[in-house]
Coordinates of C-alpha atoms in Angstrom, one line a residue:
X1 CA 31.5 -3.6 -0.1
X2 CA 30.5 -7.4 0.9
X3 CA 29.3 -9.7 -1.7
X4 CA 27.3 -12.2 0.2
X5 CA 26.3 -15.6 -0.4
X6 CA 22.8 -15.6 -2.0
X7 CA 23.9 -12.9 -4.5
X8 CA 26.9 -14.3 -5.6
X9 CA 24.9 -17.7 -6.2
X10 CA 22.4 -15.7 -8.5
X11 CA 25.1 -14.1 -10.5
X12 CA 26.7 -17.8 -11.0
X13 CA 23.3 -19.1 -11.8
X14 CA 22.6 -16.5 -14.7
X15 CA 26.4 -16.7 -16.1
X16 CA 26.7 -20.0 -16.8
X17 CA 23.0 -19.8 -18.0
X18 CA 24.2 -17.9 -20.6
X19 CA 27.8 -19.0 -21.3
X20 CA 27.3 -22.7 -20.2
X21 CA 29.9 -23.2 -18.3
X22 CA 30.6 -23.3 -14.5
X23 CA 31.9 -20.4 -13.1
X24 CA 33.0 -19.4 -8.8
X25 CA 33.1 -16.3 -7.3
X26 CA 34.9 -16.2 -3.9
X27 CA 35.1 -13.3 -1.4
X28 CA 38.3 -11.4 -0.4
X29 CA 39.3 -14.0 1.6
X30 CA 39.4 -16.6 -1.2
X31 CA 36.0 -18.9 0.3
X32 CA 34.2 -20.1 -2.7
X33 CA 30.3 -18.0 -2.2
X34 CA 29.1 -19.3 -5.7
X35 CA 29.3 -22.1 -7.6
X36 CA 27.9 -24.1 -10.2
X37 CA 29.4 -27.2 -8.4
X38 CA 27.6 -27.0 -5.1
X39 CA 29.9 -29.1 -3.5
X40 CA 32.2 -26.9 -3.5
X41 CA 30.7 -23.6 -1.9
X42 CA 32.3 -22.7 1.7
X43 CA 35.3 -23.8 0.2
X44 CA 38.9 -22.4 0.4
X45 CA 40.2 -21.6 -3.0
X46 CA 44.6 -21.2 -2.8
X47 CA 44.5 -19.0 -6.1
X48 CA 41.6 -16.6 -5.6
X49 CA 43.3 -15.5 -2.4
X50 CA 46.3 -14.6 -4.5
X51 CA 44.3 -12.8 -6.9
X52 CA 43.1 -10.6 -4.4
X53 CA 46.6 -10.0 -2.7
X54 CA 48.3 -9.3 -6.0
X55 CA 45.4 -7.5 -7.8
X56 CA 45.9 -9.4 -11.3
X57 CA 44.1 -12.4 -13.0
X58 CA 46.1 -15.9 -12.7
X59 CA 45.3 -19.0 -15.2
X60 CA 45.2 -22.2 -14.0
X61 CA 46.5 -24.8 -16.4
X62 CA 45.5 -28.6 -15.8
X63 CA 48.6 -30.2 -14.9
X64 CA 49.4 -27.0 -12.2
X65 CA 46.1 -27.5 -10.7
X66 CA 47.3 -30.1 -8.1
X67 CA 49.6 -28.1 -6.8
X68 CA 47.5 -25.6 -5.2
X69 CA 44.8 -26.2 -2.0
X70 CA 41.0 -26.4 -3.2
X71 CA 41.9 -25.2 -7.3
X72 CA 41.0 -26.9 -10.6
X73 CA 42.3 -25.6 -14.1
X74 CA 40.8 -22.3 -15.1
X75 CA 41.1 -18.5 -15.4
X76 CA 40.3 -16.8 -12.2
X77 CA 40.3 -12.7 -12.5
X78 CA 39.3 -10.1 -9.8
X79 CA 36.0 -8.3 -9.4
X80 CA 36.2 -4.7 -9.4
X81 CA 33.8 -2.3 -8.0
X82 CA 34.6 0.8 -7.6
X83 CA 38.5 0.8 -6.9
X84 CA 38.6 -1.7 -4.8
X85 CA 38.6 -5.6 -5.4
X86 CA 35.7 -6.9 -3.4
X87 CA 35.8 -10.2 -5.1
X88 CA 37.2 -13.4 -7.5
X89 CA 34.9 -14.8 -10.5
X90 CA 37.0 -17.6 -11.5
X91 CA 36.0 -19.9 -15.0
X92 CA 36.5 -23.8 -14.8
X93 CA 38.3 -25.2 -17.4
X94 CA 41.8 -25.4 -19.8
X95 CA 42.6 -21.8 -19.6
X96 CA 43.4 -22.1 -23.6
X97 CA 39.7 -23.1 -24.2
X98 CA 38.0 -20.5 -22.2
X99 CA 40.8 -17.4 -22.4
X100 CA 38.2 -15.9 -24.7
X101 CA 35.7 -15.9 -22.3
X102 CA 37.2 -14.4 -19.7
X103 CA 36.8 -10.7 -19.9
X104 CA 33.3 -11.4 -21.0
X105 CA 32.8 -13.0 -17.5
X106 CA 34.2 -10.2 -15.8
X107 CA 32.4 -8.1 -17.3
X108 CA 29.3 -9.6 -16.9
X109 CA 30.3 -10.2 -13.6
X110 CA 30.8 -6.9 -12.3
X111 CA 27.9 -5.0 -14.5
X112 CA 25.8 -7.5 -12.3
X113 CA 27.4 -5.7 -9.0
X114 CA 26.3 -2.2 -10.4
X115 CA 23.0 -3.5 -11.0
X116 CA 22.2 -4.9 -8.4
X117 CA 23.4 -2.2 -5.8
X118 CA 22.4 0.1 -7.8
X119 CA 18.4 -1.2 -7.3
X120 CA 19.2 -1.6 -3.2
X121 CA 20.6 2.1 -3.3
X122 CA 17.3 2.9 -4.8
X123 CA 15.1 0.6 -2.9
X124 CA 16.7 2.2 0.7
X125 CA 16.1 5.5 -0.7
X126 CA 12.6 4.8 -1.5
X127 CA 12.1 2.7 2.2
X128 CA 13.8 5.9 3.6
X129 CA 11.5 8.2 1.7
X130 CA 8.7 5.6 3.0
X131 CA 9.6 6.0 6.8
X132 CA 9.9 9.9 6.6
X133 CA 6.3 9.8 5.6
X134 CA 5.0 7.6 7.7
X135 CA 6.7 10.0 10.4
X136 CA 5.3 12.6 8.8
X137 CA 2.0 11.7 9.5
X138 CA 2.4 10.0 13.3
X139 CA 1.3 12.4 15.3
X140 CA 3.1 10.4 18.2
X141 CA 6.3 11.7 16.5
X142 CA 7.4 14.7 18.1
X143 CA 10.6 15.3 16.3
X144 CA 9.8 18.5 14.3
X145 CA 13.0 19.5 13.1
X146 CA 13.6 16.0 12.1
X147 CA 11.0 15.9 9.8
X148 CA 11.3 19.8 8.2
X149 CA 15.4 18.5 7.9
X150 CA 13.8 15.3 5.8
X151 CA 11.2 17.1 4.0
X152 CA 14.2 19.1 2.5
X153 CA 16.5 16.8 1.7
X154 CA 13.2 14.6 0.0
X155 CA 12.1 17.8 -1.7
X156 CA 8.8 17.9 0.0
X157 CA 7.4 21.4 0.2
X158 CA 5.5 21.4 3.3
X159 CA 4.2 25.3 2.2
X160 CA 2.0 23.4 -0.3
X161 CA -2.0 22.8 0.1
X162 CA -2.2 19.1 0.5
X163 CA -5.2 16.6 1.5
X164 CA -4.1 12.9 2.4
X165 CA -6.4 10.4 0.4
X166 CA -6.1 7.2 2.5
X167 CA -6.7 3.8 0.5
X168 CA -7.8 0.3 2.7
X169 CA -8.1 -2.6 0.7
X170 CA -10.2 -5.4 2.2
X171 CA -10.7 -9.1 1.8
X172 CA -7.2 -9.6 -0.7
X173 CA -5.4 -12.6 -0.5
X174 CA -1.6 -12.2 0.7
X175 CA -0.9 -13.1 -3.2
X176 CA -3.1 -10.6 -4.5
X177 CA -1.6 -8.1 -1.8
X178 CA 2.4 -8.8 -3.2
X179 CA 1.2 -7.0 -6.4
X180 CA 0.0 -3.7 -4.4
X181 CA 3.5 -2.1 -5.1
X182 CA 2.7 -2.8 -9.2
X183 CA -0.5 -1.4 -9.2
X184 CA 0.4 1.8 -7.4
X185 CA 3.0 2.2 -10.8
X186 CA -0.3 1.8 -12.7
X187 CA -1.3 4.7 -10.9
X188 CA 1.0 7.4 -11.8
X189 CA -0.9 8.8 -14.4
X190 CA -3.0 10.0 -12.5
X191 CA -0.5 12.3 -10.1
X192 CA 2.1 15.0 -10.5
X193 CA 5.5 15.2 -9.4
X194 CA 4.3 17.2 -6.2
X195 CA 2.0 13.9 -5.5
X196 CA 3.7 11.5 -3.2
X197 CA 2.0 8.0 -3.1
X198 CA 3.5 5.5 -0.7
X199 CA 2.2 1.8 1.2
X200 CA 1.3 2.4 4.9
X201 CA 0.8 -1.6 5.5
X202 CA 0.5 -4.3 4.2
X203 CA -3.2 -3.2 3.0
X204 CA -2.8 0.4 2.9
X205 CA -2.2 3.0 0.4
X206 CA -1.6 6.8 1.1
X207 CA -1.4 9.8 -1.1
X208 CA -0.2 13.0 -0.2
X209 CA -1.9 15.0 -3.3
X210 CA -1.7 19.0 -3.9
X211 CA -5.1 20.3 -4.1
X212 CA -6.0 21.2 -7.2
X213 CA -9.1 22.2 -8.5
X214 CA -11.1 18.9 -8.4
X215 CA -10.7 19.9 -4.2
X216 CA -14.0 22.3 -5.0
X217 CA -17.1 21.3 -4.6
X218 CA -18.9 20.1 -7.7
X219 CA -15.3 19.5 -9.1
X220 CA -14.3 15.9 -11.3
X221 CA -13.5 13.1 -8.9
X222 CA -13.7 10.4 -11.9
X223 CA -10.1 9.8 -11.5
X224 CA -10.6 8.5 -7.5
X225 CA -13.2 6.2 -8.3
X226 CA -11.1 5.1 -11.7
X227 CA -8.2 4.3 -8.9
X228 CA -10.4 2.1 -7.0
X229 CA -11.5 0.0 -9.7
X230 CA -7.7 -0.4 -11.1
X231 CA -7.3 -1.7 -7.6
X232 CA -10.7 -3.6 -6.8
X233 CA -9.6 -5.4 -10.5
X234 CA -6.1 -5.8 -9.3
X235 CA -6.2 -7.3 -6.0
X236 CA -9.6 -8.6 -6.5
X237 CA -10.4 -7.4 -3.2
X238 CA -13.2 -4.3 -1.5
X239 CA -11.6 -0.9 -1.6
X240 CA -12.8 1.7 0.2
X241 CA -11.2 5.7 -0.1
X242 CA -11.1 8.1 2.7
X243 CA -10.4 12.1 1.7
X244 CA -9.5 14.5 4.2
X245 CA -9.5 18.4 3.8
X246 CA -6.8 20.1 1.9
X247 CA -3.9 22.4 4.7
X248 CA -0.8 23.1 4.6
X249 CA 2.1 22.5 7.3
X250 CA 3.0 19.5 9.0
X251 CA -0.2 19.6 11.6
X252 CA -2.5 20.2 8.6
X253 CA -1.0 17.3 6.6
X254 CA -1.6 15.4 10.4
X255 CA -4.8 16.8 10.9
X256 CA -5.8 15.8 6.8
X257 CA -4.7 12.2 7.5
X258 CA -6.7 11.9 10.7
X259 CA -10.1 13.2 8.5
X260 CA -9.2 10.5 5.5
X261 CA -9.0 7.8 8.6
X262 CA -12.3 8.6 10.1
X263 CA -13.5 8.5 6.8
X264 CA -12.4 5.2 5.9
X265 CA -13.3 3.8 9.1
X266 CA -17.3 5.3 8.9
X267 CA -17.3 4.1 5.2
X268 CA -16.3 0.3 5.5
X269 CA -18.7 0.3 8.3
X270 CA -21.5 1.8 6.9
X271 CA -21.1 0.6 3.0
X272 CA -24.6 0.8 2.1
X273 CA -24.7 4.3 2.9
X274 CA -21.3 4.7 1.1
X275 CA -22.3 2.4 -2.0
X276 CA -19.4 3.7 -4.1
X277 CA -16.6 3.1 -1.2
X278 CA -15.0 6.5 -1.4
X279 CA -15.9 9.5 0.1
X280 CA -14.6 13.0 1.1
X281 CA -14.4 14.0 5.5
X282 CA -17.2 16.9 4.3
X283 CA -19.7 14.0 2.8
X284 CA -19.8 12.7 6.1
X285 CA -22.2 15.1 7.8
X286 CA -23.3 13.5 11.1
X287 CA -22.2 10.3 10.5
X288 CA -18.5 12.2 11.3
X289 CA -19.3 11.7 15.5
X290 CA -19.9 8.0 14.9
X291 CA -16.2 6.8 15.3
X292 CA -16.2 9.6 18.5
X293 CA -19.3 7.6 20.9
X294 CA -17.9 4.4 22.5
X295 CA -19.7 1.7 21.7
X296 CA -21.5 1.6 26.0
X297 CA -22.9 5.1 25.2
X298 CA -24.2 4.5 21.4
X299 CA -25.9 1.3 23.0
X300 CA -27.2 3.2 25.5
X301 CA -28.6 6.2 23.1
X302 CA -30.1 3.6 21.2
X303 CA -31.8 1.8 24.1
X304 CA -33.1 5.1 25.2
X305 CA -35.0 6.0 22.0
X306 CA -36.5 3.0 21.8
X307 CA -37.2 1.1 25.3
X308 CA -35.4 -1.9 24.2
X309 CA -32.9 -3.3 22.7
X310 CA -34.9 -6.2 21.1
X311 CA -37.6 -3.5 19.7
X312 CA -34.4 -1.5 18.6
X313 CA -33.3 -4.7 16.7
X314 CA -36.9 -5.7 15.4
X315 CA -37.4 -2.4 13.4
X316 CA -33.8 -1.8 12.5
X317 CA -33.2 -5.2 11.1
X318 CA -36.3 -5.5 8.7
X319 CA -34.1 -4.2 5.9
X320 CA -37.0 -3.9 3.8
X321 CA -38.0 -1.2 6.0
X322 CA -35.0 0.6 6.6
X323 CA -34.0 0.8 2.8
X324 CA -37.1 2.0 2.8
X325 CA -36.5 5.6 5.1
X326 CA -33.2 5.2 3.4
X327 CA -34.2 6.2 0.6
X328 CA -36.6 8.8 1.8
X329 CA -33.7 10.5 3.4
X330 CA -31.8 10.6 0.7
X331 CA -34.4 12.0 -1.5
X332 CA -34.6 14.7 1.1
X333 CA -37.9 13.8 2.6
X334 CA -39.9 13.3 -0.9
X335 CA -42.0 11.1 -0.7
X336 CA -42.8 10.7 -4.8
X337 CA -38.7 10.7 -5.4
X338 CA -38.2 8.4 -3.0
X339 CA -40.6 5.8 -4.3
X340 CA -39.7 6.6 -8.2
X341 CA -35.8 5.5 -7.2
X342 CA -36.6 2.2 -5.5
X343 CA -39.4 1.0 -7.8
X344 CA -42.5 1.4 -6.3
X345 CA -45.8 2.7 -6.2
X346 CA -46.0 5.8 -3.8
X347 CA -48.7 4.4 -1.6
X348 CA -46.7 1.2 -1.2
X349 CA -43.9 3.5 0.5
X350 CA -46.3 5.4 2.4
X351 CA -47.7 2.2 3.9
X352 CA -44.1 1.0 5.0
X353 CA -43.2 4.5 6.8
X354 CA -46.9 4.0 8.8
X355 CA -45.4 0.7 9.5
X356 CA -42.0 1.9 10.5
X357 CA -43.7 4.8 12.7
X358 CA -46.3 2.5 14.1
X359 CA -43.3 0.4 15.7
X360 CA -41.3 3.1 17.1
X361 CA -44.0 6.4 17.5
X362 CA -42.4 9.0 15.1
X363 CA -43.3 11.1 12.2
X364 CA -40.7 10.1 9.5
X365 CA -42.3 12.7 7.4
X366 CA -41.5 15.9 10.1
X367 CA -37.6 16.8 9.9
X368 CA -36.7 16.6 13.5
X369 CA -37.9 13.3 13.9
X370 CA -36.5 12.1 10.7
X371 CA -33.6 13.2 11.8
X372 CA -33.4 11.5 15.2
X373 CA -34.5 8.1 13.5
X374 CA -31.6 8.5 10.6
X375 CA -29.2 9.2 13.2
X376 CA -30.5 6.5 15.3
X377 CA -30.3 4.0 12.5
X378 CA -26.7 4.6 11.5
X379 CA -25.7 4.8 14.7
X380 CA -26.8 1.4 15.1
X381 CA -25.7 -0.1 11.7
X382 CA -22.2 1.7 12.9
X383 CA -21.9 -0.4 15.8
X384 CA -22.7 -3.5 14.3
X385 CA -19.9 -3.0 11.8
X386 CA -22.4 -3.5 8.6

């Protein structure tokens, strides 16, 4: 084990913080790494050398201080970790003064070393835990028994029912973004051991969650929506939630990931259809092909329906309008509902859908033509990016 340079300069910075005095730790090969005398880092130091070669601590009294290369009086004493010395912390001063101090120090010292490898042991195990999911979910990674070896070893069941909720958050600051990692410890409650939650990017969040009754239809999904406004208050930032479908095996947990993306990608698109940012692949209904027409063929649908581009544009960008079929689509063709949820008298809506069919020659009241308008008009809201 190598103590490098940046380490050993925060363990002398926090000893002598709290023992005020100055305090060098050198490497095997007795080069001063740490100091609280700058001047003297990259330094050779005669006595810490010997202290590694004999394996015992060696005070330095002031008038034997001149005879050694690079040493001033003090009590230098080797670090231990493990069994093996990796290291010299050595205390400036009349060995006398400061004998007291010295297995203090060392202790200190090497409790320090624990700590701090301790935390990378469990920061590698957690990036390695990180990478087997994200492998776990590439569909580009072909190594199979890779990835059945890693689920075992990281205790992932892959014979367990799981749907991939995919989170995307929007417009944060790279500040805001730094405290991602916290706010997914906020989280926990709301998971089980089984759950596995884990960063995708910089922006993105996945969870790997064993369905569970709230998978049903009708079920409680208060706690996905109480997730996105921990987050949304958070980061300060849009957050929009993608769920796929609940499988088992490693092509279901592929196949649940590719449904929460296509989710996330309809929903940021299309946010005033998706008002609450989060939605399930089976709330989708048609807008599900969206993300499947390239962009030549959608213009070209759209251009069909209506003659023009420019008379496509004129009705579909009076917003008054379209919130106003909106609406009536999502009060399933009622006319009365429909104009009871946005505020208005029912003849006022009636006038604005003679309006609407005046410009492009449908019925919005008959179902197939309905239909071919709403799909129209999301379709063209999709491409915008809206």
């Amino acid at each position: 084990m190598k103590i490098d340079k940046d380490l050993a300069q925060q363990i002398v910075d926090q000893t002598i913080e709290v023992l005020g005095r100055n305090i060098n730790i050198m490497d095997k090969n007795g080069i001063i790494i740490g100091s609280g005398d700058k001047k003297r880092i990259n330094t050779f130091h005669e006595i810490a050398a010997r202290v590694v070669k004999e394996g015992r601590t060696i005070e330095i009294c002031p008038e034997e201080a001149g005879k050694f290369y690079g040493v001033k009086p003090g009590i230098n004493m080797p670090i231990i970790f493990g069994d093996s010395i990796v290291g010299v912390v050595g205390i400036t001063g009349d060995p006398n003064e400061i004998r007291n101090y010295g297995k203090i120090v060392k202790n200190m010292v090497e409790l320090m070393l624990r700590q701090f490898f301790l935390m990378k042991e469990i920061e590698y195990k957690n990036d390695a835990r990180n990478y087997f999911i994200r492998d776990l979910l590439d569909e580009n990674y072909k190594d199979i028994d890779s990835l059945v070896s890693r689920a075992q070893i990281y205790g992932f069941d892959l014979d367990v029912s799981r749907a991939v909720i995919l989170i995307e958050i929007k417009n944060a600051n790279e500040n805001d973004l730094r405290n991602l990692e916290q706010s997914t410890e906020q989280m926990a409650g709301f998971f089980t051991s089984e759950d596995v939650v884990t960063p995708l990017s910089a922006n993105k969040l996945v969870i790997l969650k064993k369905q569970q009754e709230f998978f049903k239809p009708g079920a409680d999904f208060s706690w996905v929506y109480k997730i996105k406004e921990l987050l949304g208050n958070k980061l300060g930032a849009e957050v929009f939630i993608g769920i796929g479908n609940p499988y088992k095996g490693l092509e279901g947990i592929r196949s649940s990931y590719q449904e929460a993306s296509l989710v996330l990608k309809v929903i940021s698109k299309l946010k005033d259809f998706y008002e609450n940012g989060v939605a399930r692949v089976t709330d989708l209904g048609t807008d599900y092909v969206l993300p499947f027409i390239p962009p030549s063929v959608g213009w070209s649908i759209i251009k069909g329906l209506f003659g023009t581009m420019e008379k496509a544009k004129e009705i579909f960008e009076d917003h008054k309008l379209a919130r106003t079929f909106d609406y009536l689509m999502k009060s399933n063709l009622n006319v009365n509902q429909a104009a009871k949820r946005l505020f208005i008298h029912r003849n006022t809506l009636l006038y604005r859908l003679r309006v609407l069919e005046e410009k492009n020659g449908l019925n919005l009241q008959r179902c197939s033509d309905a239909f071919l308008f709403n799909f129209a008009y999301r379709l063209y809201r999709y491409l915008k990016g809206e």
